[in-house]
Tab-separated table of C-alpha atoms in Angstrom:
chain	number	residue	atom	x	y	z
A	1	MET	CA	90.215	116.967	89.551
A	2	LEU	CA	92.585	117.256	86.617
A	3	PRO	CA	96.354	116.855	86.130
A	4	CYS	CA	98.261	120.126	86.319
A	5	THR	CA	99.266	119.640	82.680
A	6	GLN	CA	95.638	120.109	81.592
A	7	LYS	CA	95.386	122.685	78.783
A	8	ILE	CA	92.884	125.397	79.667
A	9	LYS	CA	91.922	125.862	75.998
A	10	ASP	CA	90.790	122.213	75.867
A	11	LEU	CA	88.212	122.678	78.658
A	12	LYS	CA	84.630	122.872	77.444
A	13	TRP	CA	83.652	124.967	80.473
A	14	LYS	CA	85.131	127.856	82.398
A	15	PRO	CA	86.063	127.191	86.033
A	16	LYS	CA	85.142	129.634	88.795
A	17	GLY	CA	88.478	129.082	90.499
A	18	ILE	CA	91.601	126.922	90.208
A	19	ILE	CA	93.549	125.214	93.014
A	20	LEU	CA	97.063	123.943	92.271
A	21	SER	CA	97.903	121.123	94.681
A	22	GLY	CA	101.106	119.873	96.256
A	23	SER	CA	103.552	117.520	94.539
A	24	PRO	CA	106.669	115.490	95.405
A	25	TYR	CA	108.639	117.223	92.624
A	26	SER	CA	110.896	120.292	92.807
A	27	VAL	CA	109.823	123.069	90.433
A	28	TYR	CA	113.426	123.518	89.274
A	29	ALA	CA	113.994	119.803	88.499
A	30	PRO	CA	114.463	118.908	84.799
A	31	ASP	CA	111.446	116.568	84.787
A	32	ALA	CA	109.205	118.763	86.969
A	33	PRO	CA	105.591	119.136	85.786
A	34	HIS	CA	104.538	122.686	85.040
A	35	VAL	CA	101.094	124.206	84.873
A	36	ASP	CA	99.628	125.525	81.632
A	37	PRO	CA	100.518	129.281	81.600
A	38	ASP	CA	96.948	130.023	80.485
A	39	VAL	CA	95.837	129.185	84.042
A	40	PHE	CA	96.916	132.700	84.972
A	41	GLN	CA	95.263	134.289	81.941
A	42	VAL	CA	91.788	132.783	82.165
A	43	GLY	CA	90.626	135.508	84.552
A	44	VAL	CA	89.613	133.402	87.561
A	45	PRO	CA	91.146	133.204	91.072
A	46	VAL	CA	94.046	130.790	91.558
A	47	LEU	CA	95.273	129.249	94.821
A	48	GLY	CA	98.545	127.324	94.962
A	49	ILE	CA	99.266	124.896	97.803
A	50	CYS	CA	102.904	124.001	98.644
A	51	TYR	CA	104.280	122.989	95.223
A	52	GLY	CA	101.404	125.037	93.807
A	53	LEU	CA	102.765	128.149	95.547
A	54	GLN	CA	106.246	127.408	94.243
A	55	GLU	CA	104.910	126.902	90.718
A	56	ILE	CA	103.098	130.254	90.907
A	57	ALA	CA	106.345	131.892	92.048
A	58	ARG	CA	108.403	130.212	89.304
A	59	SER	CA	105.839	131.227	86.661
A	60	HIS	CA	105.981	134.870	87.775
A	61	GLY	CA	109.726	135.322	88.236
A	62	GLY	CA	110.260	134.281	91.860
A	63	ASN	CA	113.038	132.042	93.128
A	64	VAL	CA	112.630	128.574	94.679
A	65	GLU	CA	115.523	126.666	96.268
A	66	ALA	CA	116.098	123.567	98.373
A	67	HIS	CA	115.553	124.257	102.067
A	68	SER	CA	118.471	123.657	104.434
A	69	HIS	CA	116.296	121.004	106.090
A	70	ARG	CA	112.975	119.350	105.356
A	71	GLU	CA	110.110	121.111	107.130
A	72	TYR	CA	107.569	118.510	108.197
A	73	GLY	CA	104.993	118.808	110.961
A	74	TYR	CA	103.226	121.535	112.880
A	75	ALA	CA	104.107	125.205	112.443
A	76	LYS	CA	102.586	128.476	113.575
A	77	ILE	CA	102.048	131.123	110.927
A	78	HIS	CA	101.656	134.836	111.519
A	79	VAL	CA	99.036	136.437	109.269
A	80	GLU	CA	99.840	139.944	108.109
A	81	LYS	CA	97.250	142.599	107.266
A	82	THR	CA	98.367	144.106	103.972
A	83	GLY	CA	95.781	146.773	103.302
A	84	HIS	CA	95.219	145.307	99.828
A	85	GLY	CA	91.528	144.406	99.931
A	86	HIS	CA	91.603	141.278	97.779
A	87	ALA	CA	94.889	140.008	99.316
A	88	ASP	CA	93.414	139.916	102.812
A	89	LYS	CA	90.385	137.885	101.685
A	90	LEU	CA	92.231	134.562	101.996
A	91	PHE	CA	92.253	134.780	105.801
A	92	GLU	CA	89.165	136.970	106.132
A	93	GLY	CA	86.824	135.938	108.934
A	94	ILE	CA	89.221	133.337	110.367
A	95	GLU	CA	89.847	133.782	114.079
A	96	MET	CA	93.524	133.886	115.017
A	97	ASP	CA	95.109	133.432	118.444
A	98	GLU	CA	96.010	136.384	120.649
A	99	GLU	CA	99.304	136.826	118.777
A	100	GLY	CA	97.639	136.881	115.369
A	101	GLY	CA	98.814	133.367	114.604
A	102	MET	CA	97.355	130.078	113.387
A	103	GLN	CA	98.588	126.482	113.592
A	104	VAL	CA	99.190	124.723	110.266
A	105	TRP	CA	100.815	121.575	108.865
A	106	MET	CA	104.001	121.844	106.778
A	107	SER	CA	105.498	119.230	104.457
A	108	HIS	CA	108.123	120.522	102.043
A	109	GLY	CA	111.814	120.337	101.202
A	110	ASP	CA	111.966	123.437	98.971
A	111	GLN	CA	110.909	126.961	99.746
A	112	LEU	CA	110.452	130.341	98.124
A	113	THR	CA	113.575	132.488	98.677
A	114	SER	CA	112.459	135.664	96.879
A	115	LEU	CA	109.051	137.044	95.958
A	116	PRO	CA	108.072	137.359	92.314
A	117	PRO	CA	107.455	140.937	91.106
A	118	HIS	CA	104.083	142.397	92.149
A	119	PHE	CA	103.536	139.807	94.908
A	120	ILE	CA	103.268	140.558	98.625
A	121	THR	CA	103.590	138.466	101.772
A	122	ILE	CA	100.353	137.731	103.649
A	123	ALA	CA	101.663	135.164	106.177
A	124	SER	CA	105.045	133.986	107.466
A	125	THR	CA	106.887	131.830	110.011
A	126	PRO	CA	110.400	132.297	111.455
A	127	THR	CA	111.740	129.617	109.052
A	128	SER	CA	109.472	130.300	106.084
A	129	PRO	CA	109.214	134.052	105.385
A	130	TYR	CA	106.863	133.576	102.430
A	131	THR	CA	104.393	131.132	103.969
A	132	ALA	CA	101.497	132.775	102.122
A	133	ILE	CA	101.647	135.259	99.251
A	134	ALA	CA	99.222	137.175	97.064
A	135	HIS	CA	99.434	139.221	93.866
A	136	GLU	CA	99.060	142.964	94.384
A	137	SER	CA	96.266	143.393	91.836
A	138	GLU	CA	95.200	139.948	90.599
A	139	GLN	CA	93.421	137.209	92.555
A	140	ILE	CA	96.400	134.846	92.687
A	141	TYR	CA	97.373	133.340	96.057
A	142	GLY	CA	99.812	130.760	97.347
A	143	VAL	CA	100.305	129.013	100.690
A	144	GLN	CA	103.335	126.921	101.660
A	145	PHE	CA	101.385	124.972	104.288
A	146	HIS	CA	98.726	122.310	103.649
A	147	PRO	CA	95.222	123.606	104.456
A	148	GLU	CA	93.602	120.468	102.993
A	149	VAL	CA	94.726	118.160	105.816
A	150	SER	CA	93.078	117.830	109.213
A	151	HIS	CA	96.351	118.718	110.966
A	152	SER	CA	95.829	122.298	109.833
A	153	PRO	CA	92.884	122.871	112.232
A	154	LYS	CA	91.576	125.921	110.364
A	155	GLY	CA	92.694	124.773	106.932
A	156	LYS	CA	89.153	124.115	105.766
A	157	GLU	CA	88.313	127.686	106.687
A	158	VAL	CA	91.186	128.924	104.503
A	159	ILE	CA	89.956	126.876	101.541
A	160	GLY	CA	86.415	128.009	102.337
A	161	ALA	CA	87.543	131.642	102.297
A	162	PHE	CA	89.090	131.119	98.864
A	163	VAL	CA	85.998	129.360	97.530
A	164	ARG	CA	83.456	131.771	99.004
A	165	ASN	CA	85.201	135.111	99.607
A	166	VAL	CA	87.421	135.091	96.534
A	167	CYS	CA	85.687	132.863	93.967
A	168	GLY	CA	82.165	133.846	95.042
A	169	ILE	CA	80.866	130.259	95.152
A	170	SER	CA	77.998	129.444	97.513
A	171	GLY	CA	79.165	125.936	98.483
A	172	GLY	CA	75.704	124.383	98.587
A	173	TRP	CA	76.752	120.738	98.143
A	174	SER	CA	75.990	118.377	101.032
A	175	MET	CA	76.240	114.664	101.735
A	176	ASP	CA	72.436	114.572	101.883
A	177	SER	CA	72.374	115.477	98.199
A	178	PHE	CA	75.052	112.879	97.376
A	179	ILE	CA	72.891	109.866	98.262
A	180	PRO	CA	69.977	110.302	95.802
A	181	LYS	CA	72.317	111.396	93.010
A	182	GLU	CA	74.633	108.426	93.502
A	183	ILE	CA	71.744	105.963	93.748
A	184	ALA	CA	70.340	107.371	90.501
A	185	ARG	CA	73.769	107.063	88.859
A	186	ILE	CA	74.150	103.439	90.007
A	187	ARG	CA	70.704	102.547	88.647
A	188	GLU	CA	71.508	104.178	85.320
A	189	ILE	CA	74.800	102.288	85.067
A	190	CYS	CA	73.334	98.913	86.023
A	191	GLY	CA	70.068	99.243	84.123
A	192	GLU	CA	66.923	97.375	85.134
A	193	LYS	CA	68.466	93.897	85.205
A	194	GLY	CA	72.214	94.351	85.631
A	195	ARG	CA	73.683	92.565	88.610
A	196	VAL	CA	76.643	93.507	90.775
A	197	ILE	CA	78.907	91.510	93.024
A	198	GLY	CA	80.922	93.280	95.668
A	199	ALA	CA	83.960	92.856	97.815
A	200	VAL	CA	83.232	93.456	101.493
A	201	SER	CA	85.624	93.226	104.400
A	202	GLY	CA	83.554	94.575	107.272
A	203	GLY	CA	85.480	97.837	107.199
A	204	VAL	CA	83.632	101.136	106.983
A	205	ASP	CA	84.418	101.697	103.283
A	206	SER	CA	83.118	98.405	101.920
A	207	THR	CA	80.218	98.381	104.405
A	208	VAL	CA	78.995	101.827	103.323
A	209	ALA	CA	79.507	100.942	99.644
A	210	ALA	CA	77.522	97.704	100.098
A	211	LYS	CA	74.673	99.464	101.903
A	212	LEU	CA	74.504	102.153	99.197
A	213	MET	CA	74.435	99.499	96.464
A	214	HIS	CA	71.727	97.553	98.303
A	215	GLU	CA	69.647	100.748	98.552
A	216	ALA	CA	70.072	101.270	94.798
A	217	ILE	CA	69.404	97.805	93.329
A	218	GLY	CA	68.330	95.566	96.224
A	219	ASP	CA	69.024	91.846	95.849
A	220	ARG	CA	70.572	92.351	92.420
A	221	PHE	CA	73.630	93.174	94.496
A	222	HIS	CA	75.357	90.111	95.901
A	223	ALA	CA	78.180	90.736	98.380
A	224	PHE	CA	81.049	88.350	98.917
A	225	MET	CA	83.482	88.269	101.754
A	226	VAL	CA	86.622	86.382	100.869
A	227	ASP	CA	88.389	84.779	103.788
A	228	ASN	CA	91.923	85.160	102.477
A	229	GLY	CA	93.485	83.611	105.554
A	230	VAL	CA	94.934	86.917	106.760
A	231	LEU	CA	91.865	88.413	108.420
A	232	ARG	CA	91.584	89.438	112.047
A	233	LYS	CA	90.521	86.864	114.629
A	234	ASP	CA	86.956	85.570	113.954
A	235	GLU	CA	86.495	88.344	111.382
A	236	ALA	CA	84.542	86.308	108.817
A	237	GLN	CA	81.880	85.262	111.340
A	238	LYS	CA	81.543	88.791	112.746
A	239	VAL	CA	81.175	90.398	109.311
A	240	HIS	CA	78.626	87.815	108.173
A	241	LYS	CA	76.369	88.652	111.109
A	242	MET	CA	76.954	92.384	110.793
A	243	LEU	CA	76.026	92.658	107.118
A	244	THR	CA	73.249	90.074	106.893
A	245	VAL	CA	71.485	90.609	110.218
A	246	ASP	CA	72.198	94.293	110.897
A	247	LEU	CA	72.092	95.666	107.339
A	248	GLY	CA	70.107	93.109	105.334
A	249	VAL	CA	72.776	92.731	102.635
A	250	ASN	CA	72.859	89.582	100.497
A	251	LEU	CA	76.215	88.090	101.555
A	252	THR	CA	78.209	84.922	100.914
A	253	VAL	CA	81.458	84.137	102.743
A	254	ILE	CA	84.057	82.299	100.646
A	255	ASP	CA	86.894	80.450	102.321
A	256	ALA	CA	89.807	80.861	99.914
A	257	SER	CA	92.506	80.926	102.584
A	258	GLU	CA	94.435	77.942	101.200
A	259	LEU	CA	94.667	79.559	97.753
A	260	PHE	CA	95.875	82.905	99.092
A	261	LEU	CA	98.381	81.453	101.550
A	262	SER	CA	99.843	79.112	98.943
A	263	ARG	CA	100.506	82.076	96.650
A	264	LEU	CA	101.999	84.144	99.486
A	265	LYS	CA	104.420	81.392	100.476
A	266	GLY	CA	107.976	82.701	100.533
A	267	VAL	CA	106.940	86.279	99.632
A	268	GLU	CA	108.357	89.033	101.837
A	269	ASP	CA	108.077	92.236	99.790
A	270	PRO	CA	104.880	94.131	100.778
A	271	GLU	CA	104.240	95.371	97.226
A	272	ARG	CA	104.360	91.806	95.881
A	273	LYS	CA	101.970	90.733	98.652
A	274	ARG	CA	99.512	93.467	97.626
A	275	LYS	CA	99.705	92.492	93.949
A	276	ILE	CA	99.229	88.793	94.686
A	277	ILE	CA	96.258	89.410	96.963
A	278	GLY	CA	94.666	91.904	94.549
A	279	ASN	CA	94.981	89.558	91.581
A	280	THR	CA	93.738	86.548	93.532
A	281	PHE	CA	90.737	88.539	94.776
A	282	ILE	CA	89.649	89.221	91.213
A	283	GLU	CA	90.101	85.587	90.167
A	284	VAL	CA	87.950	84.432	93.077
A	285	PHE	CA	85.261	87.013	92.306
A	286	GLU	CA	85.107	86.118	88.630
A	287	ALA	CA	84.775	82.439	89.531
A	288	GLU	CA	81.942	83.225	91.965
A	289	ALA	CA	80.215	85.417	89.378
A	290	LEU	CA	80.263	82.513	86.937
A	291	LYS	CA	78.808	80.191	89.603
A	292	LEU	CA	75.991	82.668	90.283
A	293	GLU	CA	75.154	82.990	86.602
A	294	ASN	CA	75.185	79.220	86.102
A	295	ALA	CA	72.920	78.758	89.138
A	296	ALA	CA	70.517	81.411	87.788
A	297	GLU	CA	70.387	79.733	84.377
A	298	LYS	CA	69.760	76.335	85.982
A	299	GLU	CA	66.931	77.807	88.081
A	300	LEU	CA	65.435	79.373	84.943
A	301	ASP	CA	65.561	76.048	83.078
A	302	GLU	CA	63.925	74.201	85.961
A	303	LYS	CA	61.298	76.739	87.026
A	304	GLY	CA	60.903	79.016	84.037
A	305	GLY	CA	60.171	82.702	84.472
A	306	GLU	CA	62.089	85.839	83.558
A	307	ALA	CA	65.832	85.586	83.028
A	308	LYS	CA	68.041	87.320	85.544
A	309	GLY	CA	70.465	89.967	84.374
A	310	LYS	CA	74.088	89.213	83.632
A	311	ILE	CA	76.691	89.870	86.311
A	312	GLU	CA	78.853	92.578	84.788
A	313	TRP	CA	79.975	94.741	87.664
A	314	LEU	CA	82.311	94.518	90.638
A	315	LEU	CA	81.633	96.933	93.510
A	316	GLN	CA	84.629	98.212	95.446
A	317	GLY	CA	84.862	100.640	98.354
A	318	THR	CA	87.746	102.599	96.856
A	319	LEU	CA	88.291	106.036	98.429
A	320	TYR	CA	90.116	109.024	97.004
A	321	PRO	CA	93.192	108.545	99.255
A	322	ASP	CA	93.516	105.034	97.743
A	323	VAL	CA	93.573	106.590	94.288
A	324	ILE	CA	96.049	109.292	95.282
A	325	GLU	CA	98.447	106.785	96.864
A	326	SER	CA	98.214	104.227	94.059
A	327	ILE	CA	98.218	106.176	90.820
A	328	SER	CA	100.825	108.784	89.992
A	329	PHE	CA	100.019	111.273	87.301
A	330	LYS	CA	103.079	113.297	86.370
A	331	GLY	CA	102.887	115.786	89.156
A	332	PRO	CA	99.967	115.403	91.576
A	333	SER	CA	101.338	112.588	93.683
A	334	ALA	CA	104.005	109.984	94.164
A	335	THR	CA	103.086	106.306	94.169
A	336	ILE	CA	103.125	105.648	97.925
A	337	LYS	CA	101.835	102.081	97.806
A	338	THR	CA	99.630	99.904	95.649
A	339	HIS	CA	96.131	99.361	97.007
A	340	HIS	CA	94.699	95.958	96.103
A	341	ASN	CA	91.538	97.663	94.850
A	342	VAL	CA	93.370	100.202	92.646
A	343	GLY	CA	96.786	99.062	91.525
A	344	GLY	CA	96.477	95.329	92.228
A	345	LEU	CA	93.773	94.515	89.668
A	346	LEU	CA	94.198	92.165	86.724
A	347	GLU	CA	94.725	93.921	83.404
A	348	ASP	CA	92.405	91.465	81.624
A	349	MET	CA	89.707	91.578	84.312
A	350	LYS	CA	86.325	90.634	82.864
A	351	LEU	CA	84.181	92.457	85.417
A	352	LYS	CA	83.752	96.222	85.189
A	353	LEU	CA	84.384	98.282	88.315
A	354	ILE	CA	81.756	100.411	90.021
A	355	GLU	CA	83.168	102.618	92.791
A	356	PRO	CA	80.580	104.961	94.332
A	357	LEU	CA	82.974	106.280	97.028
A	358	ARG	CA	85.944	106.938	94.729
A	359	GLU	CA	85.907	110.734	95.185
A	360	LEU	CA	85.239	110.732	98.942
A	361	PHE	CA	87.567	110.866	101.931
A	362	LYS	CA	87.234	108.742	105.073
A	363	ASP	CA	85.456	111.384	107.155
A	364	GLU	CA	82.936	111.882	104.323
A	365	VAL	CA	82.324	108.124	104.106
A	366	ARG	CA	81.575	107.995	107.827
A	367	ALA	CA	79.107	110.876	107.402
A	368	LEU	CA	77.510	108.992	104.504
A	369	GLY	CA	77.232	105.857	106.638
A	370	ARG	CA	75.405	107.752	109.365
A	371	LEU	CA	72.949	109.153	106.816
A	372	LEU	CA	72.334	105.593	105.579
A	373	ASN	CA	71.432	104.628	109.188
A	374	ILE	CA	74.349	102.246	109.564
A	375	PRO	CA	74.880	101.608	113.309
A	376	ALA	CA	77.517	103.795	114.953
A	377	HIS	CA	79.719	100.857	115.997
A	378	LEU	CA	80.026	99.858	112.329
A	379	VAL	CA	80.596	103.367	110.981
A	380	GLY	CA	83.278	103.941	113.607
A	381	ARG	CA	85.323	100.800	112.919
A	382	HIS	CA	89.018	101.366	112.391
A	383	PRO	CA	90.197	100.839	108.795
A	384	PHE	CA	91.509	97.414	107.874
A	385	PRO	CA	93.541	97.020	104.664
A	386	GLY	CA	92.443	94.713	101.867
A	387	PRO	CA	95.707	92.737	102.046
A	388	GLY	CA	94.931	92.317	105.750
A	389	LEU	CA	97.498	90.934	108.144
A	390	ALA	CA	99.751	89.944	105.233
A	391	ILE	CA	101.244	93.445	105.194
A	392	ARG	CA	101.295	93.693	108.978
A	393	ILE	CA	103.530	90.641	109.071
A	394	LEU	CA	106.936	91.944	108.044
A	395	GLY	CA	108.471	88.998	106.291
A	396	GLU	CA	107.014	85.707	105.095
A	397	VAL	CA	103.356	84.972	105.857
A	398	THR	CA	102.828	81.618	107.568
A	399	ARG	CA	99.932	80.191	109.556
A	400	GLU	CA	102.026	80.396	112.727
A	401	GLN	CA	102.806	84.089	112.120
A	402	ILE	CA	99.157	84.815	111.347
A	403	SER	CA	98.025	83.106	114.557
A	404	ILE	CA	100.502	85.102	116.669
A	405	LEU	CA	99.442	88.393	115.101
A	406	GLN	CA	95.706	87.647	115.304
A	407	HIS	CA	95.977	86.909	119.016
A	408	ALA	CA	98.135	89.959	119.811
A	409	ASP	CA	95.934	92.282	117.731
A	410	ASP	CA	92.765	90.955	119.377
A	411	ILE	CA	94.191	91.696	122.839
A	412	TYR	CA	95.262	95.173	121.757
A	413	ILE	CA	91.832	96.155	120.383
A	414	GLU	CA	90.017	94.549	123.318
A	415	GLU	CA	92.034	96.588	125.838
A	416	ILE	CA	91.599	99.813	123.853
A	417	ARG	CA	87.834	99.297	123.936
A	418	ALA	CA	87.885	98.423	127.638
A	419	ALA	CA	89.760	101.651	128.373
A	420	GLY	CA	87.209	103.694	126.398
A	421	LEU	CA	89.852	104.814	123.890
A	422	TYR	CA	88.674	103.100	120.710
A	423	ASP	CA	86.617	106.013	119.379
A	424	GLN	CA	89.386	108.495	120.214
A	425	ILE	CA	91.837	106.580	118.013
A	426	SER	CA	91.467	106.669	114.238
A	427	GLN	CA	93.400	103.457	113.585
A	428	ALA	CA	95.145	100.995	115.870
A	429	PHE	CA	96.855	97.756	114.972
A	430	VAL	CA	99.715	95.419	115.796
A	431	ALA	CA	102.570	94.663	113.386
A	432	LEU	CA	104.691	91.533	113.711
A	433	LEU	CA	108.349	92.331	113.124
A	434	PRO	CA	110.966	90.032	111.544
A	435	VAL	CA	113.334	90.441	114.490
A	436	LYS	CA	113.837	88.700	117.819
A	437	ALA	CA	114.814	90.083	121.219
A	438	VAL	CA	116.200	88.575	124.411
A	439	GLY	CA	113.993	88.588	127.485
A	440	VAL	CA	113.473	86.785	130.767
A	441	ALA	CA	110.343	84.806	131.712
A	442	GLY	CA	110.032	82.485	134.680
A	443	ASP	CA	113.719	83.102	135.473
A	444	ALA	CA	114.630	81.646	132.082
A	445	ARG	CA	116.135	83.329	129.035
A	446	THR	CA	113.780	83.852	126.114
A	447	TYR	CA	114.569	84.810	122.542
A	448	ASP	CA	111.345	85.516	120.706
A	449	GLN	CA	109.673	87.812	118.232
A	450	VAL	CA	108.742	91.446	118.682
A	451	VAL	CA	105.501	93.261	117.917
A	452	ALA	CA	104.974	96.972	117.405
A	453	LEU	CA	101.786	98.754	118.414
A	454	ARG	CA	100.517	101.537	116.197
A	455	ALA	CA	97.782	104.029	117.082
A	456	VAL	CA	97.172	107.269	115.206
A	457	SER	CA	94.753	110.189	115.194
A	458	THR	CA	93.453	111.624	111.925
A	459	GLU	CA	90.239	112.702	110.209
A	460	ASP	CA	91.003	112.475	106.508
A	461	PHE	CA	93.570	109.628	106.603
A	462	MET	CA	95.943	111.711	104.520
A	463	THR	CA	98.061	112.854	107.469
A	464	ALA	CA	98.182	111.388	110.965
A	465	ASP	CA	99.616	112.042	114.399
A	466	TRP	CA	100.544	109.446	116.999
A	467	PHE	CA	97.982	108.839	119.738
A	468	VAL	CA	99.118	109.652	123.278
A	469	PHE	CA	98.387	106.534	125.333
A	470	PRO	CA	97.860	106.551	129.101
A	471	PRO	CA	100.876	104.585	130.392
A	472	GLN	CA	98.725	102.242	132.489
A	473	VAL	CA	96.837	101.094	129.385
A	474	LEU	CA	100.056	100.300	127.519
A	475	LYS	CA	101.336	98.479	130.597
A	476	LYS	CA	98.270	96.241	130.694
A	477	ILE	CA	98.413	95.552	126.939
A	478	SER	CA	102.104	94.671	127.231
A	479	SER	CA	101.473	92.330	130.143
A	480	ARG	CA	98.627	90.517	128.413
A	481	ILE	CA	100.446	90.051	125.099
A	482	THR	CA	103.586	88.864	126.885
A	483	ASN	CA	101.667	86.338	128.972
A	484	GLU	CA	98.874	85.204	126.663
A	485	VAL	CA	100.228	85.051	123.121
A	486	SER	CA	101.490	81.593	122.316
A	487	LEU	CA	105.186	81.220	121.370
A	488	PHE	CA	105.739	84.899	122.021
A	489	PHE	CA	107.395	86.924	124.717
A	490	SER	CA	109.094	90.173	123.732
A	491	PHE	CA	107.237	93.415	123.263
A	492	PHE	CA	107.986	96.787	121.668
A	493	SER	CA	105.832	99.880	121.644
């Protein structure tokens, strides 16, 4: 994966195909990033997605303008048979509905208003006449929709058609082949004695990363769970059992809640919360690494024997969506939010990062976890952010606010599980809002805080759709939170 500004002449290898991704920019903006023109001269197939399509059009003499309204969400495209053999390959072998259509996901504010010379239309919608285009004689394609997200149900087939039908690539990579290669890479990085400490939260990302590291270097990996004071109810105890008993990982739980909460006092901005928590995490880890090294040296002095390796590495379960959302090259993405394990790290951090999952998406990590024989209930856990409940409390983080949110969130998840919905939902959580609402309880007026329930469905955690709850389940959750959460009455969903 390279920035779109990459110069083709600087590559030391020739690609078999090039995909130009989406971008938050407008191709006609003064500061818009533009692709190296040699991309179209290198003699390999090119596929542009959203901004990529618009950049192809701009580069070849087409016209792109602001749409009258932002087009975001589901759309149905109509695929057109052109009679140009190579042009039809992009949708070749993909089954359409009875009307010759296919559901896709749109997300754009600009659109192509006129075709460049020598390009033809291969798919359209009523509001987007040039939804997919192709060059008449060259293997250059563009799609306005996003085939890379799970909300385009046959999007992977479109990308697969480009990779296989157009580029002629076999696509032989599999997650089974990832494990031995990554274990070999970890062992090469760490050497025979190098030791690694790792941040674990009990979430699927850090759990899979910890298991993979344990498989690679055994007890030279030491996992730490930091209780930052903003974890879910009884989370530290549950994770300790899960990782030590179920997975055999060397784990220490550190209670640093007082330190974290003291630094979060008075802070309301979510970005500042993320930065504070990310920086404090690293400080705690470096302190624990020093304690481990000192203990190892003391043991060596007292008992003799071979010296243990130096702790040089910090394992993190960073995924590619974390990278995309946290780091903005000029073009590929906007900075959506800082992740504590990407943009919240200390600049002078002494430990070096090792991130075996950095180029994987959530669905791939779950597949990896299953191959590593991690129990299904662990692999299927909903994601939990590193900054924890601190960013689900809108406003200042206090022990009282944490207690309210922990209790409400515990009820929510418990009822979702009881209703058999947990595995149908990709992520569910409660947020505590900085507003109050009037209600009535026991014939008396109440004026208390409000919570919001969130539940979404997604595969790749790049796009999501809201989960359709059975009303009776929401009714029970509402009743329990209203009646059982201390100092709390009002409810919003």
